[in-house]
């Protein structure tokens, strides 16, 4: 582009698209690296407040559905019938949940169905995200939340930016810093990623 080697407008457009996607990937990597460094370096700066996480998840799914539809994914959802409050930093919890949603979308077989459920039992809020993907072996499964571990995307034609290998690691750090737990259950390509967080009362 800089040397004007190609005068073909379609070829120039292809170069521009490639450069744009590469800069998106680089920005994502830098953002994730900064976030991971802050979380692991003690610079948490959490702003905790009581949040209706049931309503928060519902709003996130509403915003997520059009993105999923573009990738051929139908989202089935089920939420609690009542408000569920947790003490959390809203911005960081949103990041953790969004990372799980994007991960599930990126590695889903397309077309397919993704199921998101929010439930509450006693003093625990539980969020599950289920999707159908390519099976992985136990060694890969054990590394899913490790930093810089990346699986190959199921669809090389996907328009989604390449991952950095930090999304699930960041989600794990955020959830655990809120006193919660995060994990995955995998059975022959059926994935259930889950988050559990303590409910706040009063």
PDB file of C-alpha atoms in Angstrom:
ATOM      1  CA  UNK A   1       0.000   0.000   0.000  1.00  0.00           C
ATOM      2  CA  UNK A   2       2.767   2.433   0.934  1.00  0.00           C
ATOM      3  CA  UNK A   3       4.690   1.868  -2.306  1.00  0.00           C
ATOM      4  CA  UNK A   4       1.493   1.924  -4.425  1.00  0.00           C
ATOM      5  CA  UNK A   5       2.695  -1.281  -6.058  1.00  0.00           C
ATOM      6  CA  UNK A   6      -0.853  -2.279  -6.955  1.00  0.00           C
ATOM      7  CA  UNK A   7      -3.183   0.009  -8.871  1.00  0.00           C
ATOM      8  CA  UNK A   8      -6.068  -2.451  -8.745  1.00  0.00           C
ATOM      9  CA  UNK A   9      -8.744  -0.979  -6.393  1.00  0.00           C
ATOM     10  CA  UNK A  10      -9.992  -4.446  -5.351  1.00  0.00           C
ATOM     11  CA  UNK A  11      -6.432  -5.517  -4.494  1.00  0.00           C
ATOM     12  CA  UNK A  12      -5.892  -2.332  -2.469  1.00  0.00           C
ATOM     13  CA  UNK A  13      -9.176  -2.986  -0.657  1.00  0.00           C
ATOM     14  CA  UNK A  14      -7.953  -6.483   0.217  1.00  0.00           C
ATOM     15  CA  UNK A  15      -4.713  -5.045   1.619  1.00  0.00           C
ATOM     16  CA  UNK A  16      -6.695  -2.537   3.698  1.00  0.00           C
ATOM     17  CA  UNK A  17      -8.987  -5.274   5.066  1.00  0.00           C
ATOM     18  CA  UNK A  18      -5.989  -7.428   6.002  1.00  0.00           C
ATOM     19  CA  UNK A  19      -4.259  -4.513   7.737  1.00  0.00           C
ATOM     20  CA  UNK A  20      -7.464  -3.611   9.603  1.00  0.00           C
ATOM     21  CA  UNK A  21      -7.991  -7.155  10.898  1.00  0.00           C
ATOM     22  CA  UNK A  22      -4.354  -7.406  11.975  1.00  0.00           C
ATOM     23  CA  UNK A  23      -4.589  -4.131  13.916  1.00  0.00           C
ATOM     24  CA  UNK A  24      -7.775  -5.412  15.604  1.00  0.00           C
ATOM     25  CA  UNK A  25      -5.945  -8.570  16.658  1.00  0.00           C
ATOM     26  CA  UNK A  26      -3.005  -6.539  17.949  1.00  0.00           C
ATOM     27  CA  UNK A  27      -5.268  -4.192  19.936  1.00  0.00           C
ATOM     28  CA  UNK A  28      -7.079  -7.189  21.464  1.00  0.00           C
ATOM     29  CA  UNK A  29      -3.762  -8.755  22.451  1.00  0.00           C
ATOM     30  CA  UNK A  30      -2.510  -5.512  24.032  1.00  0.00           C
ATOM     31  CA  UNK A  31      -5.785  -4.949  25.912  1.00  0.00           C
ATOM     32  CA  UNK A  32      -5.789  -8.524  27.222  1.00  0.00           C
ATOM     33  CA  UNK A  33      -2.133  -8.315  28.250  1.00  0.00           C
ATOM     34  CA  UNK A  34      -2.764  -5.085  30.175  1.00  0.00           C
ATOM     35  CA  UNK A  35      -5.822  -6.572  31.881  1.00  0.00           C
ATOM     36  CA  UNK A  36      -3.999  -9.781  32.759  1.00  0.00           C
ATOM     37  CA  UNK A  37      -1.041  -7.789  34.151  1.00  0.00           C
ATOM     38  CA  UNK A  38      -3.354  -5.653  36.298  1.00  0.00           C
ATOM     39  CA  UNK A  39      -5.197  -8.671  37.666  1.00  0.00           C
ATOM     40  CA  UNK A  40      -2.069 -10.664  38.483  1.00  0.00           C
ATOM     41  CA  UNK A  41       0.041  -7.705  39.617  1.00  0.00           C
ATOM     42  CA  UNK A  42      -2.178  -6.565  42.470  1.00  0.00           C
ATOM     43  CA  UNK A  43      -3.604  -3.512  40.668  1.00  0.00           C
ATOM     44  CA  UNK A  44      -7.195  -4.733  40.990  1.00  0.00           C
ATOM     45  CA  UNK A  45      -8.945  -1.428  41.756  1.00  0.00           C
ATOM     46  CA  UNK A  46     -12.270  -3.221  42.258  1.00  0.00           C
ATOM     47  CA  UNK A  47     -15.341  -1.029  42.670  1.00  0.00           C
ATOM     48  CA  UNK A  48     -17.709  -3.367  44.475  1.00  0.00           C
ATOM     49  CA  UNK A  49     -21.435  -2.773  44.638  1.00  0.00           C
ATOM     50  CA  UNK A  50     -24.587  -4.838  44.884  1.00  0.00           C
ATOM     51  CA  UNK A  51     -25.616  -5.805  41.337  1.00  0.00           C
ATOM     52  CA  UNK A  52     -28.619  -7.744  40.055  1.00  0.00           C
ATOM     53  CA  UNK A  53     -26.509 -10.222  38.115  1.00  0.00           C
ATOM     54  CA  UNK A  54     -29.595 -11.963  36.727  1.00  0.00           C
ATOM     55  CA  UNK A  55     -30.650  -8.741  34.988  1.00  0.00           C
ATOM     56  CA  UNK A  56     -27.047  -8.022  33.980  1.00  0.00           C
ATOM     57  CA  UNK A  57     -26.680 -11.396  32.237  1.00  0.00           C
ATOM     58  CA  UNK A  58     -30.033 -10.950  30.522  1.00  0.00           C
ATOM     59  CA  UNK A  59     -28.894  -7.601  29.084  1.00  0.00           C
ATOM     60  CA  UNK A  60     -25.584  -9.094  27.937  1.00  0.00           C
ATOM     61  CA  UNK A  61     -27.414 -11.866  26.082  1.00  0.00           C
ATOM     62  CA  UNK A  62     -29.725  -9.372  24.352  1.00  0.00           C
ATOM     63  CA  UNK A  63     -26.639  -7.562  23.032  1.00  0.00           C
ATOM     64  CA  UNK A  64     -24.907 -10.849  22.175  1.00  0.00           C
ATOM     65  CA  UNK A  65     -27.722 -12.475  20.163  1.00  0.00           C
ATOM     66  CA  UNK A  66     -27.259 -10.456  16.926  1.00  0.00           C
ATOM     67  CA  UNK A  67     -23.519 -11.255  16.926  1.00  0.00           C
ATOM     68  CA  UNK A  68     -24.282 -14.951  17.428  1.00  0.00           C
ATOM     69  CA  UNK A  69     -26.931 -14.912  14.685  1.00  0.00           C
ATOM     70  CA  UNK A  70     -24.361 -13.574  12.205  1.00  0.00           C
ATOM     71  CA  UNK A  71     -22.245 -16.655  12.968  1.00  0.00           C
ATOM     72  CA  UNK A  72     -25.179 -19.064  12.549  1.00  0.00           C
ATOM     73  CA  UNK A  73     -25.719 -19.634  16.278  1.00  0.00           C
ATOM     74  CA  UNK A  74     -29.154 -19.648  17.908  1.00  0.00           C
ATOM     75  CA  UNK A  75     -29.095 -18.651  21.590  1.00  0.00           C
ATOM     76  CA  UNK A  76     -31.535 -20.346  23.964  1.00  0.00           C
ATOM     77  CA  UNK A  77     -31.760 -18.619  27.339  1.00  0.00           C
ATOM     78  CA  UNK A  78     -33.257 -19.169  30.756  1.00  0.00           C
ATOM     79  CA  UNK A  79     -33.071 -16.673  33.622  1.00  0.00           C
ATOM     80  CA  UNK A  80     -34.197 -16.574  37.226  1.00  0.00           C
ATOM     81  CA  UNK A  81     -37.661 -15.210  37.909  1.00  0.00           C
ATOM     82  CA  UNK A  82     -36.389 -12.900  40.647  1.00  0.00           C
ATOM     83  CA  UNK A  83     -33.506 -10.468  41.160  1.00  0.00           C
ATOM     84  CA  UNK A  84     -30.241 -12.100  42.241  1.00  0.00           C
ATOM     85  CA  UNK A  85     -27.786  -9.703  43.838  1.00  0.00           C
ATOM     86  CA  UNK A  86     -24.033 -10.234  44.144  1.00  0.00           C
ATOM     87  CA  UNK A  87     -21.289  -7.931  45.401  1.00  0.00           C
ATOM     88  CA  UNK A  88     -19.166  -7.288  42.339  1.00  0.00           C
ATOM     89  CA  UNK A  89     -17.309  -4.885  40.125  1.00  0.00           C
ATOM     90  CA  UNK A  90     -19.826  -4.692  37.276  1.00  0.00           C
ATOM     91  CA  UNK A  91     -17.316  -3.809  34.573  1.00  0.00           C
ATOM     92  CA  UNK A  92     -15.044  -6.726  35.408  1.00  0.00           C
ATOM     93  CA  UNK A  93     -17.862  -9.260  35.762  1.00  0.00           C
ATOM     94  CA  UNK A  94     -19.206  -8.142  32.392  1.00  0.00           C
ATOM     95  CA  UNK A  95     -15.741  -8.760  30.948  1.00  0.00           C
ATOM     96  CA  UNK A  96     -15.566 -12.257  32.433  1.00  0.00           C
ATOM     97  CA  UNK A  97     -19.003 -13.272  31.130  1.00  0.00           C
ATOM     98  CA  UNK A  98     -18.372 -11.689  27.738  1.00  0.00           C
ATOM     99  CA  UNK A  99     -15.110 -13.634  27.447  1.00  0.00           C
ATOM    100  CA  UNK A 100     -16.992 -16.883  28.052  1.00  0.00           C
ATOM    101  CA  UNK A 101     -19.670 -16.000  25.496  1.00  0.00           C
ATOM    102  CA  UNK A 102     -17.125 -15.059  22.817  1.00  0.00           C
ATOM    103  CA  UNK A 103     -15.121 -18.213  23.525  1.00  0.00           C
ATOM    104  CA  UNK A 104     -18.222 -20.385  23.129  1.00  0.00           C
ATOM    105  CA  UNK A 105     -19.202 -18.582  19.939  1.00  0.00           C
ATOM    106  CA  UNK A 106     -15.734 -18.821  18.413  1.00  0.00           C
ATOM    107  CA  UNK A 107     -15.401 -22.561  18.976  1.00  0.00           C
ATOM    108  CA  UNK A 108     -18.990 -23.618  18.268  1.00  0.00           C
ATOM    109  CA  UNK A 109     -19.914 -25.794  15.329  1.00  0.00           C
ATOM    110  CA  UNK A 110     -21.833 -23.584  12.919  1.00  0.00           C
ATOM    111  CA  UNK A 111     -24.766 -23.658  12.626  1.00  0.00           C
ATOM    112  CA  UNK A 112     -25.722 -24.874  16.096  1.00  0.00           C
ATOM    113  CA  UNK A 113     -27.413 -23.878  19.332  1.00  0.00           C
ATOM    114  CA  UNK A 114     -25.904 -22.230  22.410  1.00  0.00           C
ATOM    115  CA  UNK A 115     -27.752 -22.409  25.735  1.00  0.00           C
ATOM    116  CA  UNK A 116     -27.319 -19.844  28.515  1.00  0.00           C
ATOM    117  CA  UNK A 117     -28.882 -20.510  31.931  1.00  0.00           C
ATOM    118  CA  UNK A 118     -28.868 -18.430  35.104  1.00  0.00           C
ATOM    119  CA  UNK A 119     -30.028 -20.179  38.279  1.00  0.00           C
ATOM    120  CA  UNK A 120     -29.861 -19.643  42.025  1.00  0.00           C
ATOM    121  CA  UNK A 121     -29.773 -22.205  44.814  1.00  0.00           C
ATOM    122  CA  UNK A 122     -29.472 -21.328  48.497  1.00  0.00           C
ATOM    123  CA  UNK A 123     -26.734 -18.681  48.557  1.00  0.00           C
ATOM    124  CA  UNK A 124     -25.073 -19.436  45.187  1.00  0.00           C
ATOM    125  CA  UNK A 125     -25.698 -17.902  41.760  1.00  0.00           C
ATOM    126  CA  UNK A 126     -24.795 -20.190  38.858  1.00  0.00           C
ATOM    127  CA  UNK A 127     -24.366 -19.276  35.186  1.00  0.00           C
ATOM    128  CA  UNK A 128     -23.849 -21.948  32.533  1.00  0.00           C
ATOM    129  CA  UNK A 129     -23.001 -21.526  28.853  1.00  0.00           C
ATOM    130  CA  UNK A 130     -23.404 -24.673  26.740  1.00  0.00           C
ATOM    131  CA  UNK A 131     -22.209 -25.112  23.178  1.00  0.00           C
ATOM    132  CA  UNK A 132     -21.344 -27.814  20.661  1.00  0.00           C
ATOM    133  CA  UNK A 133     -17.783 -27.859  19.355  1.00  0.00           C
ATOM    134  CA  UNK A 134     -14.978 -30.134  18.274  1.00  0.00           C
ATOM    135  CA  UNK A 135     -13.980 -32.701  20.934  1.00  0.00           C
ATOM    136  CA  UNK A 136     -10.671 -32.185  22.728  1.00  0.00           C
ATOM    137  CA  UNK A 137      -8.518 -34.599  24.695  1.00  0.00           C
ATOM    138  CA  UNK A 138      -8.111 -34.513  28.506  1.00  0.00           C
ATOM    139  CA  UNK A 139      -4.710 -32.804  28.230  1.00  0.00           C
ATOM    140  CA  UNK A 140      -6.204 -29.925  26.221  1.00  0.00           C
ATOM    141  CA  UNK A 141      -9.201 -29.728  28.540  1.00  0.00           C
ATOM    142  CA  UNK A 142      -6.894 -29.304  31.541  1.00  0.00           C
ATOM    143  CA  UNK A 143      -5.226 -26.328  29.847  1.00  0.00           C
ATOM    144  CA  UNK A 144      -8.320 -24.375  28.792  1.00  0.00           C
ATOM    145  CA  UNK A 145      -7.911 -21.759  31.545  1.00  0.00           C
ATOM    146  CA  UNK A 146      -4.114 -21.551  31.204  1.00  0.00           C
ATOM    147  CA  UNK A 147      -2.658 -18.348  29.789  1.00  0.00           C
ATOM    148  CA  UNK A 148      -1.820 -18.300  26.086  1.00  0.00           C
ATOM    149  CA  UNK A 149      -3.423 -21.687  25.451  1.00  0.00           C
ATOM    150  CA  UNK A 150      -5.392 -21.534  22.206  1.00  0.00           C
ATOM    151  CA  UNK A 151      -7.397 -24.086  20.291  1.00  0.00           C
ATOM    152  CA  UNK A 152      -7.846 -23.860  16.547  1.00  0.00           C
ATOM    153  CA  UNK A 153     -11.110 -22.160  15.626  1.00  0.00           C
ATOM    154  CA  UNK A 154     -13.713 -24.533  14.189  1.00  0.00           C
ATOM    155  CA  UNK A 155     -14.294 -22.330  11.161  1.00  0.00           C
ATOM    156  CA  UNK A 156     -11.315 -20.714   9.448  1.00  0.00           C
ATOM    157  CA  UNK A 157     -13.772 -18.551   7.502  1.00  0.00           C
ATOM    158  CA  UNK A 158     -15.039 -16.918  10.682  1.00  0.00           C
ATOM    159  CA  UNK A 159     -15.011 -13.120  10.625  1.00  0.00           C
ATOM    160  CA  UNK A 160     -14.217 -13.004  14.325  1.00  0.00           C
ATOM    161  CA  UNK A 161     -10.722 -11.783  15.325  1.00  0.00           C
ATOM    162  CA  UNK A 162      -8.223 -14.440  16.355  1.00  0.00           C
ATOM    163  CA  UNK A 163      -7.998 -15.051  20.081  1.00  0.00           C
ATOM    164  CA  UNK A 164      -5.084 -14.147  22.325  1.00  0.00           C
ATOM    165  CA  UNK A 165      -5.172 -17.188  24.586  1.00  0.00           C
ATOM    166  CA  UNK A 166      -5.949 -14.957  27.583  1.00  0.00           C
ATOM    167  CA  UNK A 167      -9.755 -14.665  27.497  1.00  0.00           C
ATOM    168  CA  UNK A 168     -10.535 -17.651  29.728  1.00  0.00           C
ATOM    169  CA  UNK A 169      -7.546 -16.898  31.972  1.00  0.00           C
ATOM    170  CA  UNK A 170      -8.821 -13.361  32.571  1.00  0.00           C
ATOM    171  CA  UNK A 171     -12.344 -14.658  33.231  1.00  0.00           C
ATOM    172  CA  UNK A 172     -10.956 -17.095  35.805  1.00  0.00           C
ATOM    173  CA  UNK A 173      -8.926 -14.380  37.560  1.00  0.00           C
ATOM    174  CA  UNK A 174     -11.937 -12.044  37.764  1.00  0.00           C
ATOM    175  CA  UNK A 175     -14.373 -14.672  39.041  1.00  0.00           C
ATOM    176  CA  UNK A 176     -11.975 -16.008  41.668  1.00  0.00           C
ATOM    177  CA  UNK A 177     -11.191 -12.481  42.902  1.00  0.00           C
ATOM    178  CA  UNK A 178     -14.919 -12.102  43.539  1.00  0.00           C
ATOM    179  CA  UNK A 179     -14.875 -15.218  45.720  1.00  0.00           C
ATOM    180  CA  UNK A 180     -16.452 -17.342  42.994  1.00  0.00           C
ATOM    181  CA  UNK A 181     -15.505 -20.415  41.011  1.00  0.00           C
ATOM    182  CA  UNK A 182     -15.313 -21.147  37.307  1.00  0.00           C
ATOM    183  CA  UNK A 183     -14.930 -24.370  35.363  1.00  0.00           C
ATOM    184  CA  UNK A 184     -15.878 -26.473  32.373  1.00  0.00           C
ATOM    185  CA  UNK A 185     -17.484 -29.858  31.792  1.00  0.00           C
ATOM    186  CA  UNK A 186     -16.675 -31.459  28.437  1.00  0.00           C
ATOM    187  CA  UNK A 187     -18.188 -34.578  26.917  1.00  0.00           C
ATOM    188  CA  UNK A 188     -17.351 -35.479  23.305  1.00  0.00           C
ATOM    189  CA  UNK A 189     -17.624 -31.923  21.977  1.00  0.00           C
ATOM    190  CA  UNK A 190     -20.427 -30.777  24.288  1.00  0.00           C
ATOM    191  CA  UNK A 191     -19.086 -27.978  26.494  1.00  0.00           C
ATOM    192  CA  UNK A 192     -20.611 -26.487  29.628  1.00  0.00           C
ATOM    193  CA  UNK A 193     -18.681 -23.516  30.988  1.00  0.00           C
ATOM    194  CA  UNK A 194     -19.948 -22.461  34.401  1.00  0.00           C
ATOM    195  CA  UNK A 195     -19.552 -19.681  36.939  1.00  0.00           C
ATOM    196  CA  UNK A 196     -20.681 -19.798  40.562  1.00  0.00           C
ATOM    197  CA  UNK A 197     -20.737 -16.700  42.777  1.00  0.00           C
ATOM    198  CA  UNK A 198     -21.997 -16.067  46.323  1.00  0.00           C
ATOM    199  CA  UNK A 199     -25.300 -14.211  46.561  1.00  0.00           C
ATOM    200  CA  UNK A 200     -25.356 -11.099  48.767  1.00  0.00           C
ATOM    201  CA  UNK A 201     -28.256 -10.533  51.161  1.00  0.00           C
ATOM    202  CA  UNK A 202     -29.385  -7.295  52.713  1.00  0.00           C
TER     203      UNK A 202
END
